[in-house]
Amino acid sequence: MSSASTRKKVVIITGAGRGIGAAAAMLAGARGYAVCVNYLSNHDAAQHVVAAIRNNGGEAIAVQADVSQEEGVQALFATVDRELGKVTALVNNVGVLERQMRLDQMDAERLTRIFRNNVVSYFLCSREAVKRMSTIYGGCGGVIVNVSSTAAKLGSPGEYIDYAASKGAIDSMTVGLAKELAQEGVRVNGVRPGSVYTEIHASGGEPGRVDRVKANIPMRRGGQPEELANAILWLLSEEASYVTGAILDVSGGL
Ligand code: NAP
């Protein structure tokens, strides 16, 4: 008989080769989860995360899959079913942004890429997780954490309001899905990072963005990926057993 405490903990973290996802993967490995490190194209970075988890005595696999595409999501979950067992936790972490610009310069292709990567991927991965976790499907429950952004509250004017709006969509999805699954053993929560030292800012054309904006952060500093990982792992844990539909700002006061 399996109970919440004896069941094997299996987590899928999307976009875990680098940045916040990588930090969450390493902490999850150290906390006893079998970890699926999903990535898009940087094989070496993902293998580095897997090696670090294994060297620390943990279990991990790297799985290349484009989670903005339905086939990619299905292949990712099928691989985890086969190689790690039934998923008990999902961290929707993939997020992309593009060159800083105003709305009047944005084209439809860009908007489609942003919403496919940042919104559709979270919906599709959550759908596959629900089918494996929800008691309605014979599952034993589970936890989903959605990585949003303080951009959802601030709007990112002049930089990327498309990205900000995609994160606003994720916050609404977190609240709705949490209520949908509240009686099916599945908790759904979000974290909203502020400005964190990762490579995502280079995609916006400003690798040093965190240091430029830190004077506007109440704590006067950027965040480290590990500080986000701590919040994500808390929401995944039994310590957060009565927390669902919550969105936690991890942003130095922004
Ligand atoms: P990052 O350093 O740019 O890393 C992105 C990761 O996502 C990489 O592992 C990348 O894979 C993967 N990826 C991108 N598109 C993918 C796709 N379609 N399918 C699968 N994997 C994909 O990002 P980060 O800064 O850690 O951001 C993580 C999350 O935090 C995102 O949701 C972001 O919006 C959010 N966030 C970040 C900040 C910040 O200041 N950093 C602030 C607020 C919110 P490859 O390595 O293979 O390219």
Coordinates of C-alpha atoms in Angstrom, one line a residue, residues 2-245:
S2 CA 1.4 3.4 -0.9
S3 CA 0.8 6.5 1.2
A4 CA 1.9 10.1 0.6
S5 CA 4.9 9.5 2.8
T6 CA 6.1 6.2 1.3
R7 CA 5.2 6.9 -2.3
K8 CA 8.1 7.5 -4.7
K9 CA 8.3 11.3 -5.3
V10 CA 8.8 12.0 -9.0
V11 CA 9.0 15.6 -10.3
I12 CA 9.1 16.9 -13.8
I13 CA 10.6 20.4 -14.0
T14 CA 10.3 22.0 -17.4
G15 CA 13.2 24.2 -18.6
A16 CA 15.5 22.8 -15.9
G17 CA 18.8 22.8 -17.8
R18 CA 19.6 26.4 -16.6
G19 CA 18.6 29.1 -14.3
I20 CA 15.7 28.8 -11.8
G21 CA 14.7 25.3 -13.1
A22 CA 18.2 24.0 -12.7
A23 CA 18.4 25.2 -9.1
A24 CA 14.9 23.7 -8.3
A25 CA 16.0 20.4 -9.9
M26 CA 19.2 20.2 -7.8
L27 CA 17.2 21.0 -4.6
A28 CA 14.5 18.5 -5.5
G29 CA 17.2 15.8 -6.1
A30 CA 18.7 16.6 -2.6
R31 CA 15.2 16.3 -1.1
G32 CA 14.7 12.8 -2.4
Y33 CA 12.7 13.4 -5.6
A34 CA 13.5 11.4 -8.7
V35 CA 13.9 14.4 -11.1
C36 CA 13.2 14.8 -14.8
V37 CA 15.3 17.7 -16.1
N38 CA 13.5 18.9 -19.2
Y39 CA 15.3 21.1 -21.7
L40 CA 15.0 22.4 -25.2
S41 CA 18.5 22.4 -26.9
N42 CA 21.3 22.8 -24.4
H43 CA 22.1 19.2 -23.8
D44 CA 25.3 19.8 -21.9
A45 CA 23.7 22.1 -19.4
A46 CA 20.9 19.6 -18.7
Q47 CA 23.5 16.8 -18.4
H48 CA 25.5 18.9 -15.9
V49 CA 22.4 19.2 -13.7
V50 CA 21.7 15.5 -13.9
A51 CA 25.3 14.7 -13.0
A52 CA 25.2 17.1 -10.0
I53 CA 22.1 15.3 -8.7
R54 CA 23.5 11.9 -9.2
N55 CA 26.9 12.8 -7.6
N56 CA 24.9 13.9 -4.6
G57 CA 23.3 10.4 -4.4
G58 CA 20.0 11.4 -6.2
E59 CA 18.1 10.0 -9.2
A60 CA 17.7 12.2 -12.3
I61 CA 17.2 12.0 -16.1
A62 CA 17.5 14.7 -18.7
V63 CA 14.7 14.7 -21.3
Q64 CA 14.8 16.9 -24.4
A65 CA 11.3 18.0 -25.3
D66 CA 9.8 21.2 -26.7
V67 CA 6.9 21.7 -24.3
S68 CA 5.4 24.4 -26.5
Q69 CA 4.3 21.6 -28.8
E70 CA 1.7 19.0 -27.9
E71 CA 3.9 16.1 -29.2
G72 CA 6.8 17.2 -27.1
V73 CA 4.7 17.3 -24.0
Q74 CA 3.3 13.8 -24.7
A75 CA 6.7 12.4 -25.3
L76 CA 8.1 14.0 -22.1
F77 CA 5.4 12.5 -19.9
A78 CA 5.6 9.1 -21.6
T79 CA 9.4 9.0 -21.0
V80 CA 8.9 9.8 -17.4
D81 CA 6.2 7.1 -17.0
R82 CA 8.7 4.6 -18.4
E83 CA 11.9 5.7 -16.8
L84 CA 11.0 7.2 -13.4
G85 CA 7.4 6.1 -12.7
K86 CA 4.2 8.0 -12.2
V87 CA 4.7 11.8 -11.8
T88 CA 3.7 13.2 -8.4
A89 CA 4.9 16.8 -8.9
L90 CA 5.2 19.2 -11.8
V91 CA 7.0 22.5 -11.9
N92 CA 5.9 24.5 -15.0
N93 CA 9.0 26.7 -15.3
V94 CA 9.7 27.2 -19.0
G95 CA 9.6 30.9 -19.8
V96 CA 10.9 32.9 -22.7
L97 CA 11.0 36.6 -23.5
E98 CA 12.1 38.4 -26.7
R99 CA 13.9 41.7 -27.5
Q100 CA 12.6 44.6 -25.6
M101 CA 10.2 46.7 -27.6
R102 CA 6.9 48.5 -27.4
L103 CA 3.6 46.8 -28.5
D104 CA 3.4 48.9 -31.7
Q105 CA 6.6 47.0 -32.9
M106 CA 5.4 43.5 -32.1
D107 CA 4.3 41.1 -34.8
A108 CA 1.9 38.1 -34.7
E109 CA 4.8 35.5 -34.9
R110 CA 6.4 36.9 -31.8
L111 CA 3.1 37.0 -29.9
T112 CA 2.4 33.4 -30.9
R113 CA 5.9 32.2 -29.8
I114 CA 5.5 34.0 -26.4
F115 CA 2.1 32.5 -25.7
R116 CA 2.9 29.0 -27.0
N117 CA 6.0 28.8 -24.8
N118 CA 4.7 30.6 -21.7
V119 CA 1.1 29.7 -21.6
V120 CA 0.2 26.8 -23.9
S121 CA 3.1 24.7 -22.5
Y122 CA 1.8 25.2 -18.9
F123 CA -1.7 24.1 -19.9
L124 CA -0.5 21.0 -21.8
C125 CA 1.9 19.9 -19.1
S126 CA -0.7 20.4 -16.4
R127 CA -3.2 18.4 -18.5
E128 CA -0.9 15.4 -18.6
A129 CA -0.1 15.8 -14.9
V130 CA -3.7 15.9 -14.0
K131 CA -4.4 12.6 -15.9
R132 CA -1.7 10.9 -13.7
M133 CA -2.4 12.7 -10.4
S134 CA -6.1 13.3 -10.0
T135 CA -8.1 10.8 -7.9
I136 CA -10.7 11.0 -10.7
Y137 CA -8.2 9.2 -12.9
G138 CA -7.3 6.7 -10.2
G139 CA -4.2 8.8 -9.2
C140 CA -2.9 9.3 -5.7
G141 CA -2.8 13.1 -5.9
G142 CA 0.1 15.5 -6.5
V143 CA 1.3 19.1 -6.7
I144 CA 1.8 21.6 -9.5
V145 CA 3.8 24.8 -9.1
N146 CA 3.6 27.4 -11.9
V147 CA 6.5 29.8 -12.3
S148 CA 5.0 33.2 -13.1
S149 CA 6.7 36.6 -12.8
T150 CA 6.2 40.0 -11.0
A151 CA 5.8 41.2 -14.6
A152 CA 2.2 40.0 -14.3
K153 CA 1.6 42.7 -11.8
L154 CA 4.0 45.4 -13.2
G155 CA 3.1 45.0 -16.9
S156 CA 6.7 45.5 -18.3
P157 CA 5.9 48.7 -20.3
G158 CA 8.4 49.4 -23.1
E159 CA 10.1 46.1 -22.6
Y160 CA 7.8 43.1 -23.1
I161 CA 4.1 43.5 -22.2
D162 CA 3.5 40.3 -24.2
Y163 CA 5.7 38.4 -21.7
A164 CA 4.0 40.2 -18.8
A165 CA 0.5 39.3 -20.1
S166 CA 1.5 35.7 -20.6
K167 CA 2.4 35.5 -16.9
G168 CA -0.9 37.2 -16.0
A169 CA -2.6 34.3 -17.8
I170 CA -0.6 31.9 -15.7
D171 CA -1.7 33.5 -12.5
S172 CA -5.4 33.2 -13.6
M173 CA -4.8 29.6 -14.6
T174 CA -3.2 28.8 -11.2
V175 CA -6.3 30.1 -9.4
G176 CA -8.7 28.3 -11.6
L177 CA -6.9 25.0 -11.8
A178 CA -6.4 25.0 -8.0
K179 CA -10.2 25.2 -7.5
E180 CA -10.9 22.7 -10.2
L181 CA -8.6 20.1 -8.5
A182 CA -9.1 21.0 -4.9
Q183 CA -11.2 17.9 -4.2
E184 CA -9.0 15.6 -6.3
G185 CA -5.9 15.5 -4.2
V186 CA -4.0 18.0 -6.4
R187 CA -2.7 21.3 -5.1
V188 CA -1.8 24.1 -7.6
N189 CA 0.3 27.1 -6.6
G190 CA 2.5 29.8 -8.2
V191 CA 5.6 31.7 -7.5
R192 CA 6.3 35.1 -8.9
P193 CA 10.0 35.8 -9.2
G194 CA 11.2 39.4 -9.4
S195 CA 14.6 40.0 -11.1
V196 CA 16.8 36.9 -10.8
Y197 CA 20.4 36.4 -12.1
T198 CA 19.9 34.0 -15.0
E199 CA 20.5 34.0 -18.8
I200 CA 16.9 34.9 -19.6
H201 CA 17.7 38.6 -19.7
A202 CA 20.2 38.1 -22.6
S203 CA 17.2 37.1 -24.7
G204 CA 15.6 40.5 -24.1
G205 CA 18.9 42.1 -25.4
E206 CA 20.1 43.2 -21.9
P207 CA 22.2 40.6 -20.1
G208 CA 22.9 43.0 -17.3
R209 CA 19.2 44.0 -16.7
V210 CA 19.1 42.8 -13.1
D211 CA 21.9 45.2 -12.0
R212 CA 20.2 48.1 -13.9
V213 CA 16.9 47.6 -12.1
K214 CA 18.0 46.6 -8.7
A215 CA 17.9 50.2 -7.4
N216 CA 14.1 49.9 -7.8
I217 CA 13.8 46.7 -5.8
P218 CA 12.9 47.4 -2.1
M219 CA 15.7 45.0 -1.0
R220 CA 18.1 46.7 -3.5
R221 CA 19.4 43.5 -5.0
G222 CA 18.5 40.8 -7.5
G223 CA 17.5 37.3 -6.5
Q224 CA 19.5 34.1 -6.9
P225 CA 18.0 31.0 -8.5
E226 CA 18.4 29.1 -5.3
E227 CA 16.1 31.6 -3.5
L228 CA 13.4 30.7 -6.0
A229 CA 14.1 27.0 -5.6
N230 CA 13.5 27.2 -1.9
A231 CA 10.1 28.6 -2.4
I232 CA 9.2 26.1 -5.1
L233 CA 10.3 23.1 -3.0
W234 CA 8.3 24.4 0.0
L235 CA 5.1 24.6 -2.2
L236 CA 5.8 21.1 -3.4
S237 CA 6.3 19.8 0.1
E238 CA 3.8 18.5 2.7
E239 CA 4.6 21.6 4.8
A240 CA 2.3 23.4 2.3
S241 CA -0.4 20.8 2.6
Y242 CA -3.2 23.4 3.1
V243 CA -1.9 25.8 0.4
T244 CA -3.6 25.8 -2.9
G245 CA -4.4 28.6 -5.4

